[in-house]
PDB file of C-alpha atoms in Angstrom:
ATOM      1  CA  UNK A   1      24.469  -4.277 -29.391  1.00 92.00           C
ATOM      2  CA  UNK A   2      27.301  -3.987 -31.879  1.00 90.00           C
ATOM      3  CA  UNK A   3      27.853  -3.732 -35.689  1.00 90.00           C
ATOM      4  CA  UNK A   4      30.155  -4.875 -38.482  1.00 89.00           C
ATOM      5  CA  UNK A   5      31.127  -4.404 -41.260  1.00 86.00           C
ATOM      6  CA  UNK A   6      31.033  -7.209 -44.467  1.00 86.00           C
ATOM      7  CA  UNK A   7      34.633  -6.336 -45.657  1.00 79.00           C
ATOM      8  CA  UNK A   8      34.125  -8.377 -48.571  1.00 77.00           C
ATOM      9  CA  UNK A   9      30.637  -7.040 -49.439  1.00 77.00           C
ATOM     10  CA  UNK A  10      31.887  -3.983 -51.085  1.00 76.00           C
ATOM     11  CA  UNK A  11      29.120  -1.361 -53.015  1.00 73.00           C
ATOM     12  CA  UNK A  12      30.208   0.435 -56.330  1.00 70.00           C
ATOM     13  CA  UNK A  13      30.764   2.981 -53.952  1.00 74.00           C
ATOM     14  CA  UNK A  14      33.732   1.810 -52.431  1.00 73.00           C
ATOM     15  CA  UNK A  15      31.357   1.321 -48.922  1.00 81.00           C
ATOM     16  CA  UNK A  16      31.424  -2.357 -47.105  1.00 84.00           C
ATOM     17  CA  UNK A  17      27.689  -3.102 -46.016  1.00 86.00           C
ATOM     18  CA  UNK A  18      27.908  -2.747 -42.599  1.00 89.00           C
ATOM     19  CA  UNK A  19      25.356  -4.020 -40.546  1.00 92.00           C
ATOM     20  CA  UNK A  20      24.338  -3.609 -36.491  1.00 94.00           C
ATOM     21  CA  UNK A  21      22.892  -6.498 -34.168  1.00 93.00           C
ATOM     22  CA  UNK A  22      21.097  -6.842 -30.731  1.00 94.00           C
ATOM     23  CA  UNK A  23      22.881  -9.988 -29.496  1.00 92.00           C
ATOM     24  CA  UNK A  24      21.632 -12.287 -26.424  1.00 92.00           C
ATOM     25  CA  UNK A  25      23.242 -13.152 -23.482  1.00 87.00           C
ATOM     26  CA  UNK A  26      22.781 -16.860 -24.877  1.00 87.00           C
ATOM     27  CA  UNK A  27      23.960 -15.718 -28.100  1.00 88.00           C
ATOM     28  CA  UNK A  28      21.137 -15.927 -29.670  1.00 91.00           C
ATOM     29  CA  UNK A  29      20.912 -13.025 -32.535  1.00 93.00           C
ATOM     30  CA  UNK A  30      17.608 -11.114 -31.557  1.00 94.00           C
ATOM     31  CA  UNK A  31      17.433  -8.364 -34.511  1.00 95.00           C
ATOM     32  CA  UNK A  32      19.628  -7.242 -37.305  1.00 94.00           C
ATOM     33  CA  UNK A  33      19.607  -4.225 -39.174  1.00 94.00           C
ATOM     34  CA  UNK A  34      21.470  -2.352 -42.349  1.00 90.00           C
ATOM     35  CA  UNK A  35      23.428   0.825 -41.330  1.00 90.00           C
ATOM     36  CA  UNK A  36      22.050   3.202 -44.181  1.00 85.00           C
ATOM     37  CA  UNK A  37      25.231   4.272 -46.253  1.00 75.00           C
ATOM     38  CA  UNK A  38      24.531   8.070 -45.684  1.00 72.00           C
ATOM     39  CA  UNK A  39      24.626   7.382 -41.961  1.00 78.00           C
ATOM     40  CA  UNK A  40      25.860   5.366 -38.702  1.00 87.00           C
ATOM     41  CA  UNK A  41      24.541   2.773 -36.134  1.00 93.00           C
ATOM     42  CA  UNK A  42      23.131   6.026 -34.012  1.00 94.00           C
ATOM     43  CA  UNK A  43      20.265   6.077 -36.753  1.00 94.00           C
ATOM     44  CA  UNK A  44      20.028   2.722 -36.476  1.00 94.00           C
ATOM     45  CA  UNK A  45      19.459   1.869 -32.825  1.00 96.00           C
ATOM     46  CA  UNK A  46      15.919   2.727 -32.156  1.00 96.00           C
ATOM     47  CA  UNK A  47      14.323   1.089 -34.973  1.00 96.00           C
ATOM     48  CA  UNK A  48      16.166  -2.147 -34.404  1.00 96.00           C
ATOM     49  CA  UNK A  49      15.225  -2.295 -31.140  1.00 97.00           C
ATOM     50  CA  UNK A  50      11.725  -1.039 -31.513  1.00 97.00           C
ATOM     51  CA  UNK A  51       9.987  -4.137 -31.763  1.00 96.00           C
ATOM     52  CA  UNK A  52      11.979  -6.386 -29.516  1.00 97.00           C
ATOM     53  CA  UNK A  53       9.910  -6.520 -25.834  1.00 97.00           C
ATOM     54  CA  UNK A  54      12.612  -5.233 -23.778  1.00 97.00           C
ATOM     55  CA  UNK A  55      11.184  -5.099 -20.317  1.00 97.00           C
ATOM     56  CA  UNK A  56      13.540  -6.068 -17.604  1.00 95.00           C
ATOM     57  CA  UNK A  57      16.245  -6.289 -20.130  1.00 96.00           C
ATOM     58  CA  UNK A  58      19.934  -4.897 -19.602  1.00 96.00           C
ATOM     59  CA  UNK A  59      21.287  -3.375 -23.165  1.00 97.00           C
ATOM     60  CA  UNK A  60      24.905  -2.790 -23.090  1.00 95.00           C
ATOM     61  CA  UNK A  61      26.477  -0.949 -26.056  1.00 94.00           C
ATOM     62  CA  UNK A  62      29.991   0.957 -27.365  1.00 92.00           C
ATOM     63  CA  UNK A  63      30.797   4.707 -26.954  1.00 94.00           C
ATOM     64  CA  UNK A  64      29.598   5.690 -30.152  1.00 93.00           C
ATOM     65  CA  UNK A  65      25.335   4.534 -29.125  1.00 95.00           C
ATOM     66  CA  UNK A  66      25.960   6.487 -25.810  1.00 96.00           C
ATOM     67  CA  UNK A  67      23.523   8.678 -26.487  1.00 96.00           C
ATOM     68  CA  UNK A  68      20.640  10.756 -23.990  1.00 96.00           C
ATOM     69  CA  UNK A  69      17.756   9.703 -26.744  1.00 97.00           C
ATOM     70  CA  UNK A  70      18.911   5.907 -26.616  1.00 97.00           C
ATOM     71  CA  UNK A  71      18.956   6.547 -22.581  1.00 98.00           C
ATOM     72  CA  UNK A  72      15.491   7.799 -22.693  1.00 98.00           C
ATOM     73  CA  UNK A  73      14.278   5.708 -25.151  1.00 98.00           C
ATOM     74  CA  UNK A  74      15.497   2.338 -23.249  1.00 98.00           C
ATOM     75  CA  UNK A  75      14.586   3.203 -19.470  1.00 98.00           C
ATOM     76  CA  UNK A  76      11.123   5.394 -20.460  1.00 98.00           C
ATOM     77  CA  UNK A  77       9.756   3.593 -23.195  1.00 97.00           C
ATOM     78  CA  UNK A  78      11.050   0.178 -23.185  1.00 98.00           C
ATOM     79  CA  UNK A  79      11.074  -0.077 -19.617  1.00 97.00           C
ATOM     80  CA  UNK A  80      14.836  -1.324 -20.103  1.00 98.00           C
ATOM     81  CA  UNK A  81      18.451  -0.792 -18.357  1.00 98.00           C
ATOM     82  CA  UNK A  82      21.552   0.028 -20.100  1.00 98.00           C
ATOM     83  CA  UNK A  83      25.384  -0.101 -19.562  1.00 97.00           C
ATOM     84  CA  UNK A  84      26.679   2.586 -21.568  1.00 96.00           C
ATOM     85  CA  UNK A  85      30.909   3.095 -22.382  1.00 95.00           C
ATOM     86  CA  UNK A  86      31.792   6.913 -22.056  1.00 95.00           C
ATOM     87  CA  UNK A  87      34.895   7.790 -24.293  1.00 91.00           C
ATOM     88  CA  UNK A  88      35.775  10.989 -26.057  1.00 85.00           C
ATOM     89  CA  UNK A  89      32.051  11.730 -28.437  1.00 86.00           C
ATOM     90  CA  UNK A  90      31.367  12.754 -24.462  1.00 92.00           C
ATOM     91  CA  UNK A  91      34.332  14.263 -23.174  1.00 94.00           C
ATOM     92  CA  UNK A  92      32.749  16.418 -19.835  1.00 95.00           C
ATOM     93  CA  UNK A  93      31.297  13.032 -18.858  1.00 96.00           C
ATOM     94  CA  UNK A  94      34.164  11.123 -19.819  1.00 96.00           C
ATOM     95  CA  UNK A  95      36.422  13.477 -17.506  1.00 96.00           C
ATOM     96  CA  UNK A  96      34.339  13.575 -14.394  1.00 96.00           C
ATOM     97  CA  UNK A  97      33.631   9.710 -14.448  1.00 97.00           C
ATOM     98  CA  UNK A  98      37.516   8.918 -15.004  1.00 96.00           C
ATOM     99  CA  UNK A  99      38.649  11.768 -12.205  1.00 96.00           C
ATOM    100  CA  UNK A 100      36.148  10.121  -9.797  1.00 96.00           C
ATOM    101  CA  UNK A 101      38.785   8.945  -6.611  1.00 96.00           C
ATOM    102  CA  UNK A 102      38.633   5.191  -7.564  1.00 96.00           C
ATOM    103  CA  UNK A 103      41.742   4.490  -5.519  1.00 94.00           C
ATOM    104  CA  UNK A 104      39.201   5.078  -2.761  1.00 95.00           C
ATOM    105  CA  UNK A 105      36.712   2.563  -4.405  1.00 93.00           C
ATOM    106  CA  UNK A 106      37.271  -0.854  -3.042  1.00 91.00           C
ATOM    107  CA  UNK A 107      37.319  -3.367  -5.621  1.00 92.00           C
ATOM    108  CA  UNK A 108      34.198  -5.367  -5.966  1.00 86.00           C
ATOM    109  CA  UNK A 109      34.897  -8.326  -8.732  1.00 88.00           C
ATOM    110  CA  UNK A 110      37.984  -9.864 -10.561  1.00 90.00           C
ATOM    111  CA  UNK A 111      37.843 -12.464 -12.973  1.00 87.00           C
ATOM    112  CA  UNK A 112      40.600 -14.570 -14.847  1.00 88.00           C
ATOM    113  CA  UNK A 113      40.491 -15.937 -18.399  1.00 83.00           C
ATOM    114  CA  UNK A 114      42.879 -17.917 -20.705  1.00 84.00           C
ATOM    115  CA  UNK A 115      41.873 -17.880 -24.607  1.00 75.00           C
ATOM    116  CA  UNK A 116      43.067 -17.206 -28.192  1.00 72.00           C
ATOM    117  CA  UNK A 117      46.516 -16.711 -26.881  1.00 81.00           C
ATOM    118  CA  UNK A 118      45.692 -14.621 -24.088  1.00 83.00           C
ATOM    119  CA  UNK A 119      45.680 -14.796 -20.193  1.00 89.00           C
ATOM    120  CA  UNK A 120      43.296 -11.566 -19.573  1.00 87.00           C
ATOM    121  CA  UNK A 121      42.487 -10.372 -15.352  1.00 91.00           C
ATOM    122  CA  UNK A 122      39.329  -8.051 -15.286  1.00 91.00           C
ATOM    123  CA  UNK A 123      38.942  -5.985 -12.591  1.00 93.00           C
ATOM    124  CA  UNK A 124      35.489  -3.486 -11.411  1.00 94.00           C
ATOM    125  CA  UNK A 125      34.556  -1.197  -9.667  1.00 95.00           C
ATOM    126  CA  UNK A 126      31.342   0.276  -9.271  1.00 94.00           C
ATOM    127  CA  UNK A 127      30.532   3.957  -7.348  1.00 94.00           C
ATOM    128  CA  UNK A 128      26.811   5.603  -7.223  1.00 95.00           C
ATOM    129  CA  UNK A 129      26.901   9.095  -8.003  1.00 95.00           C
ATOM    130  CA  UNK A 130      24.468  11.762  -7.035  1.00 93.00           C
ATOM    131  CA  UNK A 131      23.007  13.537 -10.357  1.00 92.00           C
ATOM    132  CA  UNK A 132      25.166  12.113 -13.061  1.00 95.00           C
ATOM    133  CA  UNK A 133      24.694  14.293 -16.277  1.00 95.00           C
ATOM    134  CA  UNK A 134      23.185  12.002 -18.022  1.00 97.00           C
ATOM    135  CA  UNK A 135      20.088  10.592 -18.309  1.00 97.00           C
ATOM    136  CA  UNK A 136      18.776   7.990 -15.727  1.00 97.00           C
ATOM    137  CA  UNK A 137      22.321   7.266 -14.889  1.00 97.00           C
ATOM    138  CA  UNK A 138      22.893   5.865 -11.308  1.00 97.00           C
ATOM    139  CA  UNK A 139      26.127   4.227 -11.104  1.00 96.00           C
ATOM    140  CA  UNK A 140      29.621   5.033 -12.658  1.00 96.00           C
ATOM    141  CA  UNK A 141      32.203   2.021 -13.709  1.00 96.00           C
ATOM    142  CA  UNK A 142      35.816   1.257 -14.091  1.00 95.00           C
ATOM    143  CA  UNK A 143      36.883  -1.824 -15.934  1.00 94.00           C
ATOM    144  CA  UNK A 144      40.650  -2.285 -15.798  1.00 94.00           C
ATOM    145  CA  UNK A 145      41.378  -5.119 -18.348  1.00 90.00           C
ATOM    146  CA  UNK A 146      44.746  -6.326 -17.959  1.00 92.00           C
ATOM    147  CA  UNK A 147      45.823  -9.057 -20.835  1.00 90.00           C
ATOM    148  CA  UNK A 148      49.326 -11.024 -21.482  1.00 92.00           C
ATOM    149  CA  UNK A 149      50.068 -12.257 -24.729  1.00 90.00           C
ATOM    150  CA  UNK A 150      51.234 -15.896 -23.618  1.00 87.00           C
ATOM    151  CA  UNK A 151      53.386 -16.439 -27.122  1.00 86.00           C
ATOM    152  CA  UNK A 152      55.570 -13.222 -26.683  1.00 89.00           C
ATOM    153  CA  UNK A 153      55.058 -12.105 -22.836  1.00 88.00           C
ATOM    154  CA  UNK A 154      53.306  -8.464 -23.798  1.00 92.00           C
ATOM    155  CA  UNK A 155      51.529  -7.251 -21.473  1.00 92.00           C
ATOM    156  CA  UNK A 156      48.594  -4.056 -22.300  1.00 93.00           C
ATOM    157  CA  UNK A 157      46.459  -1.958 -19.518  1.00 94.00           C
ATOM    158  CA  UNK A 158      43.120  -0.757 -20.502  1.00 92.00           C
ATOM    159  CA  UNK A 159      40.996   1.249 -18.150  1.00 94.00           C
ATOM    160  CA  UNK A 160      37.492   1.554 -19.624  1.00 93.00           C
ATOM    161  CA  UNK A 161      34.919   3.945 -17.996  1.00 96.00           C
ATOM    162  CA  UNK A 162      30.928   3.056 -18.289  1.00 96.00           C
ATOM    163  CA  UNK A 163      27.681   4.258 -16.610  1.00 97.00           C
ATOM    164  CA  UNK A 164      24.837   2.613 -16.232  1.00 97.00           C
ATOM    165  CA  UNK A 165      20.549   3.257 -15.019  1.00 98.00           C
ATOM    166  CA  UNK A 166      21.113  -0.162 -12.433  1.00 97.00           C
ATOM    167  CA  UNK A 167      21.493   1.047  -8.763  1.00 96.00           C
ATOM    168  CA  UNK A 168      23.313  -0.771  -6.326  1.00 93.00           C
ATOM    169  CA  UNK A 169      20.299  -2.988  -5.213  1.00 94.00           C
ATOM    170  CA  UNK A 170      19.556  -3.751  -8.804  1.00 95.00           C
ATOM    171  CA  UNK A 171      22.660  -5.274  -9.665  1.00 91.00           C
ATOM    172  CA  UNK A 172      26.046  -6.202  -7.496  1.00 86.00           C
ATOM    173  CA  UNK A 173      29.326  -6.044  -8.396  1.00 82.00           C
ATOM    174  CA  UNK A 174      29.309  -9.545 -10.364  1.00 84.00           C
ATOM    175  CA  UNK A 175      26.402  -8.997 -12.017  1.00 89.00           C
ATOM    176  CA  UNK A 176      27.760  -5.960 -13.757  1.00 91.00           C
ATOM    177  CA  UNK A 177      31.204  -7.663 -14.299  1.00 88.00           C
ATOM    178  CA  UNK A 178      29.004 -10.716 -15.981  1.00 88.00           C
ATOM    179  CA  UNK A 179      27.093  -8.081 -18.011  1.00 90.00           C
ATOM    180  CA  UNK A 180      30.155  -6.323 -19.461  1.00 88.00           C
ATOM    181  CA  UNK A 181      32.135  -9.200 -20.371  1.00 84.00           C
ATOM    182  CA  UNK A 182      29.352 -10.297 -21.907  1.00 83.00           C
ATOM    183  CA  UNK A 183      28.648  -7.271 -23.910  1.00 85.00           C
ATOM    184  CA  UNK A 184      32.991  -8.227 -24.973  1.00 76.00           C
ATOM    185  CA  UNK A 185      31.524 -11.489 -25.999  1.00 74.00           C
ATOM    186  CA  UNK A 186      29.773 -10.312 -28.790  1.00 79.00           C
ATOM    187  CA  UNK A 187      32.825 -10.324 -30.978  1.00 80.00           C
ATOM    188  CA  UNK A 188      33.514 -14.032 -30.363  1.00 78.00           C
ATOM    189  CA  UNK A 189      29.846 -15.498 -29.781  1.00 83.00           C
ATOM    190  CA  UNK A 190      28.604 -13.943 -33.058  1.00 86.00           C
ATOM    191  CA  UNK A 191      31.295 -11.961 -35.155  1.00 85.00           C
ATOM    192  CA  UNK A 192      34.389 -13.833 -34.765  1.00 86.00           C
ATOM    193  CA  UNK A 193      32.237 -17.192 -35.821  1.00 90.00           C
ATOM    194  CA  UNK A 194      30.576 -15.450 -38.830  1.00 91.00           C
ATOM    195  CA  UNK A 195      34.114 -14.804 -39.776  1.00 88.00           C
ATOM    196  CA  UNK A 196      36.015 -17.886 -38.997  1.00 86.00           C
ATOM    197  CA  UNK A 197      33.589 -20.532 -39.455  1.00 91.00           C
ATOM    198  CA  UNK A 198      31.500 -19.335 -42.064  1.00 90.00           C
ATOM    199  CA  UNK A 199      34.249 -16.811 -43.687  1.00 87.00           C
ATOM    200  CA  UNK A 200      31.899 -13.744 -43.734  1.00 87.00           C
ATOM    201  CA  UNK A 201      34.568 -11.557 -44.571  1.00 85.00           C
ATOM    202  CA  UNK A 202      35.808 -13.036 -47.865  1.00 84.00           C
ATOM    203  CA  UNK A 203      31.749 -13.542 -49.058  1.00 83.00           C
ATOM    204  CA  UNK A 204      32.075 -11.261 -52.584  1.00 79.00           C
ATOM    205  CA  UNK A 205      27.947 -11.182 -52.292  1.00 81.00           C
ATOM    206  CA  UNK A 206      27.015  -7.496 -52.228  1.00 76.00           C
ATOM    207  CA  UNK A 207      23.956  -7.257 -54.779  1.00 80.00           C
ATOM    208  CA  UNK A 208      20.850  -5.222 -53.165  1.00 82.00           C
ATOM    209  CA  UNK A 209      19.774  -6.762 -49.761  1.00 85.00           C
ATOM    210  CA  UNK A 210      21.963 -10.282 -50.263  1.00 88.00           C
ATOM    211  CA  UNK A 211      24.384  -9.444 -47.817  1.00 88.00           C
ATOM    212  CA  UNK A 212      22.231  -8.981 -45.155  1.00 88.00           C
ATOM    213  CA  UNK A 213      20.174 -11.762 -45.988  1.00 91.00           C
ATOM    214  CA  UNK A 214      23.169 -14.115 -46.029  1.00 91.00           C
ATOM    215  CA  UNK A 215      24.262 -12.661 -42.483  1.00 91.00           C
ATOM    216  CA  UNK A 216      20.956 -13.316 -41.579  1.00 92.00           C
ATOM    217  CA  UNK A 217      21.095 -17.335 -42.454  1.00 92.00           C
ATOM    218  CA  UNK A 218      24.177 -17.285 -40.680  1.00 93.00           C
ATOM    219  CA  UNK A 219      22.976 -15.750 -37.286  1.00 93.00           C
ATOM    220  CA  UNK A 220      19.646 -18.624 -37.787  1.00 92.00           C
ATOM    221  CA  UNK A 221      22.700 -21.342 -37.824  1.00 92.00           C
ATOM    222  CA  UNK A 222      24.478 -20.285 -35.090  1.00 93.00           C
ATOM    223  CA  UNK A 223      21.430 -19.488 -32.710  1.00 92.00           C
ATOM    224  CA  UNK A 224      19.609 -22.685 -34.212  1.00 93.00           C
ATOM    225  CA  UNK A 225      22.754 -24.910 -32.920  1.00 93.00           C
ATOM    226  CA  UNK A 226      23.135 -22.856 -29.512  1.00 93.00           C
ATOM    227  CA  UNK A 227      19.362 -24.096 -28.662  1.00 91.00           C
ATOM    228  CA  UNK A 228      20.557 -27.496 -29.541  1.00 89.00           C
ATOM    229  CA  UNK A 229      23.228 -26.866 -26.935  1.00 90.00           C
ATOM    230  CA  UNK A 230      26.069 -27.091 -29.676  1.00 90.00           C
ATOM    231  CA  UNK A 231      28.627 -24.162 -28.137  1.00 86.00           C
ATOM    232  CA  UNK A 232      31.176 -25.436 -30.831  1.00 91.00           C
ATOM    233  CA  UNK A 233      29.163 -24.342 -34.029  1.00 92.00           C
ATOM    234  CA  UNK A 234      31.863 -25.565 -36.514  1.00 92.00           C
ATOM    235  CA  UNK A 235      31.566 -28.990 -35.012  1.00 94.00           C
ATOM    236  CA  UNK A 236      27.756 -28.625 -35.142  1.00 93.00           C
ATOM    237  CA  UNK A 237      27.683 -27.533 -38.561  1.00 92.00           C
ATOM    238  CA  UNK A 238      30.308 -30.678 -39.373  1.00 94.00           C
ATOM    239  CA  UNK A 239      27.621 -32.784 -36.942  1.00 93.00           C
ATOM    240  CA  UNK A 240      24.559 -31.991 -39.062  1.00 92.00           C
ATOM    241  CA  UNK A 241      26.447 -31.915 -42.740  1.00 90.00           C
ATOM    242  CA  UNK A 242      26.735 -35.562 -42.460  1.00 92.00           C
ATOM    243  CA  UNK A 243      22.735 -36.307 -42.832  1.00 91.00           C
ATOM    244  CA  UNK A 244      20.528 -34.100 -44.543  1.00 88.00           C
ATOM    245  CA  UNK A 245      17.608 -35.031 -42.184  1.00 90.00           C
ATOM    246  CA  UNK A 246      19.234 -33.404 -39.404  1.00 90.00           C
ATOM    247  CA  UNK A 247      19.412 -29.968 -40.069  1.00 89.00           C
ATOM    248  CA  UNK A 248      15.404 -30.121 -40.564  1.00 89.00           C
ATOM    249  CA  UNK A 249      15.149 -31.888 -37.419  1.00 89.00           C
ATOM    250  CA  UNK A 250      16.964 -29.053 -36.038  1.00 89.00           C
ATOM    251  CA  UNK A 251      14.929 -26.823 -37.558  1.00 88.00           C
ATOM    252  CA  UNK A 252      11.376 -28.481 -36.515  1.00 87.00           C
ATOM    253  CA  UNK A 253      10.838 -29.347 -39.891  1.00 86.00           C
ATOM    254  CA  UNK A 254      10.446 -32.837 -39.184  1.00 75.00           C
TER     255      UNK A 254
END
């Protein structure tokens, strides 16, 4: 789950519509909701997950949706798993997950990447603790995300600090790795190509419920083409633009 905001969709209020998604690990956009103007994606997370079936599923989300309700809500009523990012909104939490002795931690996956400019190394480690102050939490995380900027030679540390309700038997090492770098993917499998391909940002639509409902045709392109097994959506958009017929085949219309 993540949201964003419509930078060009600005309200007479000076407000960009900002809107939150549950995203598939196929990239497939499952649900999509409007952040209410008076609040923030917190009030937004249970009722755009409500009526997804999310049995079995893993939900990973930022900081701000770490939350004991959503924890409840996910493992007791949805009969779901989550990977939850602790930062400062819980700072006791935060503390005792980052001043766990991880130099005693062996490390259990590292993975290397080359993209937009960057050569990134991931490393994680995972630790089950006893009684974790939160809610159905089992095991504790540390992502160390080390990335080079190939162009200029920069180099930038991150150490990220997570817990999720998956024991040790439910998930190893690289499935949690796989999980949380595909949580990271969100911004280029949906946001980044809402953006870039379909320039989201510089849309001036922002009357009523249009900007959402534009958003919304965009997330049916992209998840139409990924079942078609187009990865590159701006060359499936190009593929389809040059007969009319095929976008309804696409579509089943045909």
């Amino acid at each position: 789950m993540d949201g964003k905001s419509l930078r060009g969709a600005i309200r007479a209020d000076g407000r960009c519509v900002h809107l939150i998604s549950a995203l598939r690990g196929d990239g497939i956009v499952l649900a999509q909701r409007e952040v209410d103007v008076k609040s923030n994606e917190i009030t937004a997370f249970r009722p755009l997950l409500e009526p997804l079936d999310l049995t079995g599923a893993v939900v990973t989300f930022d900081a701000l949706l770490t939350q004991t309700d959503h924890a409840k809500f996910l493992v007791e009523q949805k009969g779901a798993h989550y990977i939850a990012v602790l930062k400062g909104n819980h700072p006791t939490l935060h503390a005792l997950v980052k001043e766990l002795p991880w130099k005693e931690v062996p490390l259990l996956d590292r993975t290397r990447a080359t993209a937009h400019g960057r050569d990134e190394i991931r490393r994680l480690k995972a630790a089950t603790v006893p009684r974790l102050p939160f809610p159905h939490a089992d095991q504790a995380l540390q992502i160390v995300r080390r990335r080079r900027t190939i162009r200029t030679g920069k180099v930038s540390i991150e150490r990220v600090y997570a817990i999720t309700s998956l024991t040790a038997h439910q998930a190893n090492a690289a499935d949690l790795a796989e999980r949380v770098r595909g949580h990271w993917a969100i911004e280029n499998r949906e946001h980044h190509v809402r953006d870039a391909t379909f320039g989201e940002d510089t849309s001036r639509v922002r009357t009523g419920g249009a900007p959402r409902a534009m958003a919304s045709l965009r997330n049916l392109a992209i998840g139409t083409l990924r079942l078609a097994g187009r990865d590159n959506i701006a060359e499936g958009l190009r593929h389809h633009g040059r007969d009319m017929a095929r976008p309804l085949a696409a579509l089943g219309l045909t």
